[in-house]
């Protein structure tokens, strides 16, 4: 009997039952296979979110599931990446420098979990055997060194400033390392802060890295602009929380990336819910905005992170590298998939 995929089927169910349909979703421009929205979104909903013709998509899904060629797939569009080269982690060969990919982590406001997400992505990549560095671009509110329990003052050698390393081997440079006392405030004006970020990039001996992650401070002002303009950023991950869309802050952030010709490669919704003692999800900050953010950016929702007391505890103890959870695994695998998608489209 011929396979029939219908509009009301959930995207992830279609993909797991008929893996060959992944290329159809991708070919129609849906990053659904790396996206948490697809876990509960129907084919019709996905088409609506991305403003696609449902009939054409269904036709291709059914053709491919039945062993025929797709008809309506458009030719790949080149992704507008920062330095004009595709994200190349999945390919061989570097970009000329020792750093193959630079990804900035951004959000419109503080306390949303940017530094947490930066840390988790770094850990995920490092566990895959990749070489990872983190440039803490939050000069006045650095928190990366603390998350990883990294202490000490970087020394200088022939190649430049030596980054400190986490227990797992992630190279880290953060302003706190250069202060006589970590509680000392950095009372600098914008140009000084921008110059510190540039120096962290150019004067540190990062060596060969598969990924340099840049943790940005909140907002869309000086520091974020410096990173987007002076560093060859390949992609941006935007961190949001459910109430942020209502405050329009995350929209400003997305617009800034788009204005600066950056590429949003993924979204993370943090503090999406709290798991109650009976196992139910309490969406204390309101319902998810994941689908709207996906529609706005065309980028996948990499994961929804719960409010998890273990996260707060491990960050405070400097032991984020001990963290494990299903959502973390989802973030790790979707991040890798989204890079493959970006590379395939480039
Ligand atoms: N999902 C979460 N569950 C529990 N605590 C969290 C979660 N996300 C972030 N936190 C805590 O909230 C605080 C702010 O997070 P952080 O990543 O530093 O935010 P940002 O970098 O956006 O300012 C940190 O102490 C962190 O440990
Ligand atoms: Mg931070």
mmCIF file of C-alpha atoms and ligand atoms in Angstrom:
data_model
loop_
_atom_site.group_PDB
_atom_site.id
_atom_site.type_symbol
_atom_site.label_atom_id
_atom_site.label_comp_id
_atom_site.label_asym_id
_atom_site.label_seq_id
_atom_site.Cartn_x
_atom_site.Cartn_y
_atom_site.Cartn_z
ATOM 1 C CA UNK A 1 0.000 0.000 0.000
ATOM 2 C CA UNK A 2 1.278 3.468 -0.857
ATOM 3 C CA UNK A 3 2.531 5.625 2.005
ATOM 4 C CA UNK A 4 0.366 8.618 2.759
ATOM 5 C CA UNK A 5 1.666 11.604 4.675
ATOM 6 C CA UNK A 6 -1.084 14.005 5.688
ATOM 7 C CA UNK A 7 -1.124 17.652 6.781
ATOM 8 C CA UNK A 8 -2.042 16.845 10.369
ATOM 9 C CA UNK A 9 0.918 14.515 10.992
ATOM 10 C CA UNK A 10 3.587 15.757 13.411
ATOM 11 C CA UNK A 11 6.829 16.653 11.608
ATOM 12 C CA UNK A 12 9.093 14.617 13.882
ATOM 13 C CA UNK A 13 6.837 11.548 13.450
ATOM 14 C CA UNK A 14 7.039 11.897 9.665
ATOM 15 C CA UNK A 15 10.826 12.215 9.778
ATOM 16 C CA UNK A 16 11.356 9.290 12.132
ATOM 17 C CA UNK A 17 9.033 7.033 10.129
ATOM 18 C CA UNK A 18 10.332 8.139 6.719
ATOM 19 C CA UNK A 19 13.932 9.415 7.223
ATOM 20 C CA UNK A 20 14.240 10.117 3.511
ATOM 21 C CA UNK A 21 11.789 13.038 3.976
ATOM 22 C CA UNK A 22 14.442 15.034 5.885
ATOM 23 C CA UNK A 23 15.816 16.316 2.577
ATOM 24 C CA UNK A 24 12.331 17.381 1.504
ATOM 25 C CA UNK A 25 11.807 19.488 4.639
ATOM 26 C CA UNK A 26 15.285 20.956 4.191
ATOM 27 C CA UNK A 27 14.828 21.492 0.490
ATOM 28 C CA UNK A 28 11.695 23.486 1.171
ATOM 29 C CA UNK A 29 13.656 25.638 3.616
ATOM 30 C CA UNK A 30 12.326 24.136 6.850
ATOM 31 C CA UNK A 31 15.015 23.615 9.475
ATOM 32 C CA UNK A 32 12.487 21.374 11.251
ATOM 33 C CA UNK A 33 14.727 18.391 11.605
ATOM 34 C CA UNK A 34 17.002 20.354 13.953
ATOM 35 C CA UNK A 35 14.097 22.119 15.604
ATOM 36 C CA UNK A 36 12.165 21.415 18.755
ATOM 37 C CA UNK A 37 9.054 23.036 17.305
ATOM 38 C CA UNK A 38 8.867 20.079 14.905
ATOM 39 C CA UNK A 39 8.453 17.754 17.893
ATOM 40 C CA UNK A 40 4.834 18.848 18.247
ATOM 41 C CA UNK A 41 4.137 20.882 15.081
ATOM 42 C CA UNK A 42 2.120 19.366 12.254
ATOM 43 C CA UNK A 43 3.225 19.482 8.620
ATOM 44 C CA UNK A 44 0.497 22.093 8.029
ATOM 45 C CA UNK A 45 1.705 24.150 11.006
ATOM 46 C CA UNK A 46 5.318 24.027 9.791
ATOM 47 C CA UNK A 47 4.254 25.145 6.318
ATOM 48 C CA UNK A 48 2.220 27.999 7.843
ATOM 49 C CA UNK A 49 5.105 29.102 10.094
ATOM 50 C CA UNK A 50 7.484 29.285 7.128
ATOM 51 C CA UNK A 51 4.842 30.600 4.699
ATOM 52 C CA UNK A 52 5.163 27.639 2.346
ATOM 53 C CA UNK A 53 2.660 26.135 -0.022
ATOM 54 C CA UNK A 54 1.337 23.155 1.924
ATOM 55 C CA UNK A 55 0.210 21.205 -1.121
ATOM 56 C CA UNK A 56 3.589 21.344 -2.798
ATOM 57 C CA UNK A 57 5.321 20.274 0.420
ATOM 58 C CA UNK A 58 2.889 17.380 0.968
ATOM 59 C CA UNK A 59 3.224 16.322 -2.639
ATOM 60 C CA UNK A 60 7.017 16.144 -2.322
ATOM 61 C CA UNK A 61 6.888 14.382 1.057
ATOM 62 C CA UNK A 62 4.613 11.723 -0.379
ATOM 63 C CA UNK A 63 6.603 11.355 -3.578
ATOM 64 C CA UNK A 64 9.874 10.847 -1.676
ATOM 65 C CA UNK A 65 8.291 8.549 0.940
ATOM 66 C CA UNK A 66 7.064 6.422 -1.984
ATOM 67 C CA UNK A 67 10.493 6.257 -3.584
ATOM 68 C CA UNK A 68 10.018 8.952 -6.239
ATOM 69 C CA UNK A 69 11.912 12.197 -6.880
ATOM 70 C CA UNK A 70 10.713 15.467 -5.304
ATOM 71 C CA UNK A 71 9.396 18.063 -7.751
ATOM 72 C CA UNK A 72 9.063 21.362 -5.903
ATOM 73 C CA UNK A 73 12.430 21.740 -4.172
ATOM 74 C CA UNK A 74 14.021 25.082 -4.879
ATOM 75 C CA UNK A 75 17.752 25.360 -5.583
ATOM 76 C CA UNK A 76 19.804 25.987 -2.439
ATOM 77 C CA UNK A 77 20.122 29.617 -1.414
ATOM 78 C CA UNK A 78 23.518 30.844 -0.250
ATOM 79 C CA UNK A 79 23.450 31.621 3.453
ATOM 80 C CA UNK A 80 24.573 35.185 4.254
ATOM 81 C CA UNK A 81 27.288 34.264 6.703
ATOM 82 C CA UNK A 82 29.535 36.846 8.361
ATOM 83 C CA UNK A 83 32.819 36.351 6.595
ATOM 84 C CA UNK A 84 31.410 35.129 3.375
ATOM 85 C CA UNK A 85 32.369 31.513 3.837
ATOM 86 C CA UNK A 86 30.118 28.724 4.967
ATOM 87 C CA UNK A 87 30.246 27.242 8.416
ATOM 88 C CA UNK A 88 32.776 24.582 7.725
ATOM 89 C CA UNK A 89 32.895 22.361 10.760
ATOM 90 C CA UNK A 90 31.472 19.473 8.821
ATOM 91 C CA UNK A 91 33.912 19.881 5.970
ATOM 92 C CA UNK A 92 37.640 19.493 5.944
ATOM 93 C CA UNK A 93 40.083 22.366 5.762
ATOM 94 C CA UNK A 94 40.290 25.605 7.690
ATOM 95 C CA UNK A 95 39.437 29.164 6.830
ATOM 96 C CA UNK A 96 43.021 30.377 6.789
ATOM 97 C CA UNK A 97 43.216 31.247 10.464
ATOM 98 C CA UNK A 98 43.441 28.732 13.267
ATOM 99 C CA UNK A 99 39.786 29.300 14.167
ATOM 100 C CA UNK A 100 37.321 27.537 11.914
ATOM 101 C CA UNK A 101 34.000 28.868 13.194
ATOM 102 C CA UNK A 102 32.996 31.812 15.342
ATOM 103 C CA UNK A 103 29.551 31.712 16.894
ATOM 104 C CA UNK A 104 28.214 34.568 19.041
ATOM 105 C CA UNK A 105 25.576 33.970 21.698
ATOM 106 C CA UNK A 106 23.217 36.875 22.100
ATOM 107 C CA UNK A 107 20.050 37.981 23.817
ATOM 108 C CA UNK A 108 18.453 41.339 24.337
ATOM 109 C CA UNK A 109 18.666 41.319 28.095
ATOM 110 C CA UNK A 110 20.599 39.996 31.065
ATOM 111 C CA UNK A 111 19.828 37.045 33.267
ATOM 112 C CA UNK A 112 18.208 35.114 30.420
ATOM 113 C CA UNK A 113 20.858 32.415 30.342
ATOM 114 C CA UNK A 114 23.254 33.504 27.588
ATOM 115 C CA UNK A 115 26.325 32.550 29.536
ATOM 116 C CA UNK A 116 24.689 29.277 30.510
ATOM 117 C CA UNK A 117 23.867 28.457 26.864
ATOM 118 C CA UNK A 118 27.380 29.492 25.768
ATOM 119 C CA UNK A 119 28.792 27.123 28.363
ATOM 120 C CA UNK A 120 26.461 24.258 27.415
ATOM 121 C CA UNK A 121 27.181 24.560 23.679
ATOM 122 C CA UNK A 122 30.915 24.624 24.402
ATOM 123 C CA UNK A 123 30.634 21.516 26.565
ATOM 124 C CA UNK A 124 28.528 19.731 23.935
ATOM 125 C CA UNK A 125 31.065 20.448 21.175
ATOM 126 C CA UNK A 126 34.014 19.554 23.364
ATOM 127 C CA UNK A 127 32.371 16.210 24.252
ATOM 128 C CA UNK A 128 32.158 15.525 20.517
ATOM 129 C CA UNK A 129 35.942 15.779 20.412
ATOM 130 C CA UNK A 130 36.086 19.264 18.901
ATOM 131 C CA UNK A 131 38.510 21.981 19.999
ATOM 132 C CA UNK A 132 36.578 24.806 21.624
ATOM 133 C CA UNK A 133 37.333 28.232 23.056
ATOM 134 C CA UNK A 134 35.115 30.772 24.773
ATOM 135 C CA UNK A 135 35.744 34.496 24.520
ATOM 136 C CA UNK A 136 33.776 36.128 27.318
ATOM 137 C CA UNK A 137 32.652 39.321 25.614
ATOM 138 C CA UNK A 138 30.777 40.481 28.692
ATOM 139 C CA UNK A 139 33.539 42.753 29.967
ATOM 140 C CA UNK A 140 31.593 44.386 32.786
ATOM 141 C CA UNK A 141 29.622 41.293 33.859
ATOM 142 C CA UNK A 142 31.809 38.303 33.061
ATOM 143 C CA UNK A 143 30.508 34.956 34.282
ATOM 144 C CA UNK A 144 32.064 32.277 32.060
ATOM 145 C CA UNK A 145 35.168 31.695 34.209
ATOM 146 C CA UNK A 146 32.967 31.219 37.259
ATOM 147 C CA UNK A 147 30.654 28.745 35.502
ATOM 148 C CA UNK A 148 33.662 26.582 34.692
ATOM 149 C CA UNK A 149 35.454 27.145 37.990
ATOM 150 C CA UNK A 150 38.479 28.537 36.159
ATOM 151 C CA UNK A 151 40.760 30.709 38.272
ATOM 152 C CA UNK A 152 44.133 32.296 37.708
ATOM 153 C CA UNK A 153 45.837 34.912 35.609
ATOM 154 C CA UNK A 154 46.604 34.146 31.970
ATOM 155 C CA UNK A 155 50.293 34.332 31.159
ATOM 156 C CA UNK A 156 51.930 35.619 28.013
ATOM 157 C CA UNK A 157 54.134 33.560 25.761
ATOM 158 C CA UNK A 158 55.537 33.936 22.258
ATOM 159 C CA UNK A 159 52.238 33.324 20.498
ATOM 160 C CA UNK A 160 50.335 35.808 22.665
ATOM 161 C CA UNK A 161 48.211 35.569 25.806
ATOM 162 C CA UNK A 162 47.602 31.971 26.875
ATOM 163 C CA UNK A 163 43.946 31.253 27.588
ATOM 164 C CA UNK A 164 43.119 29.315 30.738
ATOM 165 C CA UNK A 165 41.570 25.870 30.351
ATOM 166 C CA UNK A 166 38.524 24.300 31.933
ATOM 167 C CA UNK A 167 38.728 20.821 33.456
ATOM 168 C CA UNK A 168 37.514 19.377 30.138
ATOM 169 C CA UNK A 169 40.026 21.448 28.117
ATOM 170 C CA UNK A 170 37.904 24.365 26.862
ATOM 171 C CA UNK A 171 40.066 27.468 26.366
ATOM 172 C CA UNK A 172 38.601 30.455 28.198
ATOM 173 C CA UNK A 173 39.447 34.144 28.330
ATOM 174 C CA UNK A 174 37.403 36.438 30.515
ATOM 175 C CA UNK A 175 37.889 39.906 31.985
ATOM 176 C CA UNK A 176 37.683 38.569 35.541
ATOM 177 C CA UNK A 177 41.019 36.845 35.011
ATOM 178 C CA UNK A 178 42.728 40.193 34.577
ATOM 179 C CA UNK A 179 41.289 41.945 37.639
ATOM 180 C CA UNK A 180 43.248 42.084 40.901
ATOM 181 C CA UNK A 181 40.049 41.024 42.655
ATOM 182 C CA UNK A 182 37.167 39.320 40.799
ATOM 183 C CA UNK A 183 34.716 41.583 42.632
ATOM 184 C CA UNK A 184 36.400 44.747 41.284
ATOM 185 C CA UNK A 185 34.072 46.560 38.883
ATOM 186 C CA UNK A 186 35.226 47.416 35.382
ATOM 187 C CA UNK A 187 34.328 51.098 35.098
ATOM 188 C CA UNK A 188 35.176 51.686 31.482
ATOM 189 C CA UNK A 189 33.465 53.550 28.727
ATOM 190 C CA UNK A 190 32.341 51.908 25.491
ATOM 191 C CA UNK A 191 35.529 52.357 23.408
ATOM 192 C CA UNK A 192 37.692 50.745 26.105
ATOM 193 C CA UNK A 193 35.300 47.817 26.370
ATOM 194 C CA UNK A 194 35.271 47.379 22.602
ATOM 195 C CA UNK A 195 39.032 47.466 22.529
ATOM 196 C CA UNK A 196 39.219 44.771 25.245
ATOM 197 C CA UNK A 197 36.966 42.488 23.181
ATOM 198 C CA UNK A 198 39.109 43.012 20.086
ATOM 199 C CA UNK A 199 42.246 42.257 22.104
ATOM 200 C CA UNK A 200 40.738 39.086 23.509
ATOM 201 C CA UNK A 201 40.291 37.998 19.924
ATOM 202 C CA UNK A 202 43.568 39.155 18.400
ATOM 203 C CA UNK A 203 46.069 38.989 21.272
ATOM 204 C CA UNK A 204 45.104 35.621 22.715
ATOM 205 C CA UNK A 205 46.884 32.586 21.313
ATOM 206 C CA UNK A 206 43.750 30.565 20.550
ATOM 207 C CA UNK A 207 45.742 28.030 18.551
ATOM 208 C CA UNK A 208 43.705 25.702 16.371
ATOM 209 C CA UNK A 209 40.027 25.775 17.288
ATOM 210 C CA UNK A 210 36.999 24.205 15.664
ATOM 211 C CA UNK A 211 34.820 26.720 17.470
ATOM 212 C CA UNK A 212 35.272 30.011 19.215
ATOM 213 C CA UNK A 213 32.082 30.904 21.078
ATOM 214 C CA UNK A 214 31.621 34.542 22.006
ATOM 215 C CA UNK A 215 29.405 35.207 25.013
ATOM 216 C CA UNK A 216 27.958 38.667 24.572
ATOM 217 C CA UNK A 217 26.694 41.067 27.208
ATOM 218 C CA UNK A 218 22.996 41.947 27.203
ATOM 219 C CA UNK A 219 21.651 44.497 24.773
ATOM 220 C CA UNK A 220 22.327 45.662 21.275
ATOM 221 C CA UNK A 221 24.874 48.402 21.941
ATOM 222 C CA UNK A 222 28.654 48.783 21.757
ATOM 223 C CA UNK A 223 29.899 45.339 22.721
ATOM 224 C CA UNK A 224 27.483 43.434 20.516
ATOM 225 C CA UNK A 225 28.271 45.778 17.605
ATOM 226 C CA UNK A 226 32.007 45.394 18.143
ATOM 227 C CA UNK A 227 31.723 41.630 17.963
ATOM 228 C CA UNK A 228 29.478 41.649 14.897
ATOM 229 C CA UNK A 229 31.642 44.222 13.074
ATOM 230 C CA UNK A 230 35.198 43.360 14.078
ATOM 231 C CA UNK A 231 35.118 39.596 14.469
ATOM 232 C CA UNK A 232 34.438 37.273 11.542
ATOM 233 C CA UNK A 233 31.263 35.881 13.101
ATOM 234 C CA UNK A 234 29.796 32.942 11.172
ATOM 235 C CA UNK A 235 26.550 32.638 13.056
ATOM 236 C CA UNK A 236 24.557 33.813 16.038
ATOM 237 C CA UNK A 237 22.569 31.819 18.580
ATOM 238 C CA UNK A 238 19.793 33.819 20.205
ATOM 239 C CA UNK A 239 18.691 33.016 23.729
ATOM 240 C CA UNK A 240 15.191 33.966 24.761
ATOM 241 C CA UNK A 241 12.731 33.190 27.512
ATOM 242 C CA UNK A 242 8.971 32.876 27.111
ATOM 243 C CA UNK A 243 8.068 36.395 28.232
ATOM 244 C CA UNK A 244 10.751 38.095 26.135
ATOM 245 C CA UNK A 245 8.770 38.249 22.906
ATOM 246 C CA UNK A 246 6.082 40.244 24.708
ATOM 247 C CA UNK A 247 8.690 42.813 25.747
ATOM 248 C CA UNK A 248 9.914 43.051 22.134
ATOM 249 C CA UNK A 249 13.505 42.845 23.365
ATOM 250 C CA UNK A 250 14.277 39.673 21.495
ATOM 251 C CA UNK A 251 12.855 41.209 18.300
ATOM 252 C CA UNK A 252 15.321 44.107 18.598
ATOM 253 C CA UNK A 253 18.083 41.571 18.993
ATOM 254 C CA UNK A 254 17.038 39.597 15.901
ATOM 255 C CA UNK A 255 16.703 42.820 13.875
ATOM 256 C CA UNK A 256 20.167 43.921 14.934
ATOM 257 C CA UNK A 257 21.715 40.656 13.727
ATOM 258 C CA UNK A 258 19.826 40.960 10.447
ATOM 259 C CA UNK A 259 20.841 44.628 10.027
ATOM 260 C CA UNK A 260 24.470 43.673 10.510
ATOM 261 C CA UNK A 261 24.094 40.913 7.908
ATOM 262 C CA UNK A 262 24.628 38.210 10.503
ATOM 263 C CA UNK A 263 23.032 34.797 10.346
ATOM 264 C CA UNK A 264 20.875 33.425 13.145
ATOM 265 C CA UNK A 265 21.749 29.725 13.230
ATOM 266 C CA UNK A 266 19.616 28.715 16.169
ATOM 267 C CA UNK A 267 17.350 29.762 19.001
ATOM 268 C CA UNK A 268 17.240 28.538 22.574
ATOM 269 C CA UNK A 269 14.273 29.101 24.839
ATOM 270 C CA UNK A 270 15.541 29.105 28.399
ATOM 271 C CA UNK A 271 13.490 28.916 31.593
ATOM 272 C CA UNK A 272 10.672 27.571 29.428
ATOM 273 C CA UNK A 273 8.994 25.664 32.231
ATOM 274 C CA UNK A 274 9.353 24.136 35.662
ATOM 275 C CA UNK A 275 8.787 20.420 36.162
ATOM 276 C CA UNK A 276 6.312 19.967 39.010
ATOM 277 C CA UNK A 277 6.535 17.110 41.555
ATOM 278 C CA UNK A 278 3.767 15.262 39.649
ATOM 279 C CA UNK A 279 5.845 15.481 36.445
ATOM 280 C CA UNK A 280 3.659 18.114 34.741
ATOM 281 C CA UNK A 281 5.147 21.204 33.086
ATOM 282 C CA UNK A 282 4.377 24.549 34.708
ATOM 283 C CA UNK A 283 5.081 27.299 32.171
ATOM 284 C CA UNK A 284 5.570 29.947 34.822
ATOM 285 C CA UNK A 285 6.731 32.659 32.402
ATOM 286 C CA UNK A 286 3.893 31.917 29.981
ATOM 287 C CA UNK A 287 3.553 29.693 26.932
ATOM 288 C CA UNK A 288 6.451 29.065 24.563
ATOM 289 C CA UNK A 289 7.209 31.637 21.855
ATOM 290 C CA UNK A 290 9.356 29.144 19.998
ATOM 291 C CA UNK A 291 7.182 28.930 16.887
ATOM 292 C CA UNK A 292 7.016 32.740 16.520
ATOM 293 C CA UNK A 293 10.783 33.066 16.872
ATOM 294 C CA UNK A 294 11.320 30.332 14.292
ATOM 295 C CA UNK A 295 8.967 32.152 11.925
ATOM 296 C CA UNK A 296 10.816 35.429 12.489
ATOM 297 C CA UNK A 297 14.298 34.061 11.862
ATOM 298 C CA UNK A 298 13.859 30.912 9.806
ATOM 299 C CA UNK A 299 16.295 29.341 12.281
ATOM 300 C CA UNK A 300 15.547 26.225 14.324
ATOM 301 C CA UNK A 301 14.583 26.199 17.987
ATOM 302 C CA UNK A 302 17.498 24.136 19.277
ATOM 303 C CA UNK A 303 15.968 23.317 22.638
ATOM 304 C CA UNK A 304 13.754 24.484 25.453
ATOM 305 C CA UNK A 305 15.577 24.416 28.769
ATOM 306 C CA UNK A 306 13.608 24.003 31.974
ATOM 307 C CA UNK A 307 14.296 25.978 35.117
ATOM 308 C CA UNK A 308 16.542 23.442 36.764
ATOM 309 C CA UNK A 309 17.953 23.996 40.262
ATOM 310 C CA UNK A 310 20.871 21.751 39.324
ATOM 311 C CA UNK A 311 21.913 24.243 36.628
ATOM 312 C CA UNK A 312 21.999 27.107 39.125
ATOM 313 C CA UNK A 313 23.881 24.970 41.635
ATOM 314 C CA UNK A 314 26.492 23.767 39.124
ATOM 315 C CA UNK A 315 27.037 27.301 37.749
ATOM 316 C CA UNK A 316 27.586 28.643 41.261
ATOM 317 C CA UNK A 317 29.949 25.765 42.081
ATOM 318 C CA UNK A 318 31.932 26.220 38.839
ATOM 319 C CA UNK A 319 31.046 22.681 37.740
ATOM 320 C CA UNK A 320 28.874 23.187 34.687
ATOM 321 C CA UNK A 321 30.884 20.484 32.937
ATOM 322 C CA UNK A 322 29.192 17.908 35.213
ATOM 323 C CA UNK A 323 25.743 18.755 33.798
ATOM 324 C CA UNK A 324 23.673 16.155 31.959
ATOM 325 C CA UNK A 325 20.005 16.215 30.951
ATOM 326 C CA UNK A 326 17.768 15.230 28.055
ATOM 327 C CA UNK A 327 17.360 18.867 27.063
ATOM 328 C CA UNK A 328 21.111 19.300 27.012
ATOM 329 C CA UNK A 329 21.435 16.287 24.704
ATOM 330 C CA UNK A 330 18.748 17.809 22.464
ATOM 331 C CA UNK A 331 20.656 21.110 22.372
ATOM 332 C CA UNK A 332 23.872 19.284 21.491
ATOM 333 C CA UNK A 333 22.412 17.230 18.652
ATOM 334 C CA UNK A 334 20.267 20.028 17.223
ATOM 335 C CA UNK A 335 23.201 22.459 17.261
ATOM 336 C CA UNK A 336 25.248 20.029 15.190
ATOM 337 C CA UNK A 337 22.318 19.411 12.838
ATOM 338 C CA UNK A 338 21.710 23.137 12.399
ATOM 339 C CA UNK A 339 25.364 23.618 11.430
ATOM 340 C CA UNK A 340 25.059 20.872 8.836
ATOM 341 C CA UNK A 341 21.960 22.587 7.490
ATOM 342 C CA UNK A 342 23.705 25.963 7.353
ATOM 343 C CA UNK A 343 26.685 24.382 5.607
ATOM 344 C CA UNK A 344 24.455 22.553 3.138
ATOM 345 C CA UNK A 345 22.611 25.770 2.252
ATOM 346 C CA UNK A 346 25.798 27.818 1.898
HETATM 347 N N1 LIG B 1 17.421 27.074 33.136
HETATM 348 C C1 LIG B 1 17.954 27.529 34.269
HETATM 349 N N2 LIG B 1 17.702 26.930 35.452
HETATM 350 C C2 LIG B 1 18.254 27.387 36.597
HETATM 351 N N3 LIG B 1 19.067 28.449 36.675
HETATM 352 C C3 LIG B 1 19.364 29.087 35.541
HETATM 353 C C4 LIG B 1 18.840 28.676 34.282
HETATM 354 N N4 LIG B 1 19.314 29.498 33.321
HETATM 355 C C5 LIG B 1 20.113 30.383 33.940
HETATM 356 N N5 LIG B 1 20.143 30.153 35.267
HETATM 357 C C6 LIG B 1 20.869 30.921 36.289
HETATM 358 O O1 LIG B 1 20.496 32.277 36.130
HETATM 359 C C7 LIG B 1 21.607 33.125 36.251
HETATM 360 C C8 LIG B 1 21.761 33.983 34.991
HETATM 361 O O2 LIG B 1 22.144 33.157 33.908
HETATM 362 P P1 LIG B 1 23.263 33.638 32.897
HETATM 363 O O3 LIG B 1 23.526 32.527 31.960
HETATM 364 O O4 LIG B 1 24.441 34.186 33.630
HETATM 365 O O5 LIG B 1 22.469 34.822 32.154
HETATM 366 P P2 LIG B 1 22.993 35.944 31.150
HETATM 367 O O6 LIG B 1 24.332 35.542 30.671
HETATM 368 O O7 LIG B 1 21.965 35.991 30.072
HETATM 369 O O8 LIG B 1 23.006 37.224 31.933
HETATM 370 C C9 LIG B 1 22.807 32.241 36.521
HETATM 371 O O9 LIG B 1 23.061 32.225 37.901
HETATM 372 C C10 LIG B 1 22.378 30.873 36.038
HETATM 373 O O10 LIG B 1 22.976 29.854 36.791
HETATM 374 MG MG1 LIG B 2 26.172 36.508 30.862
#
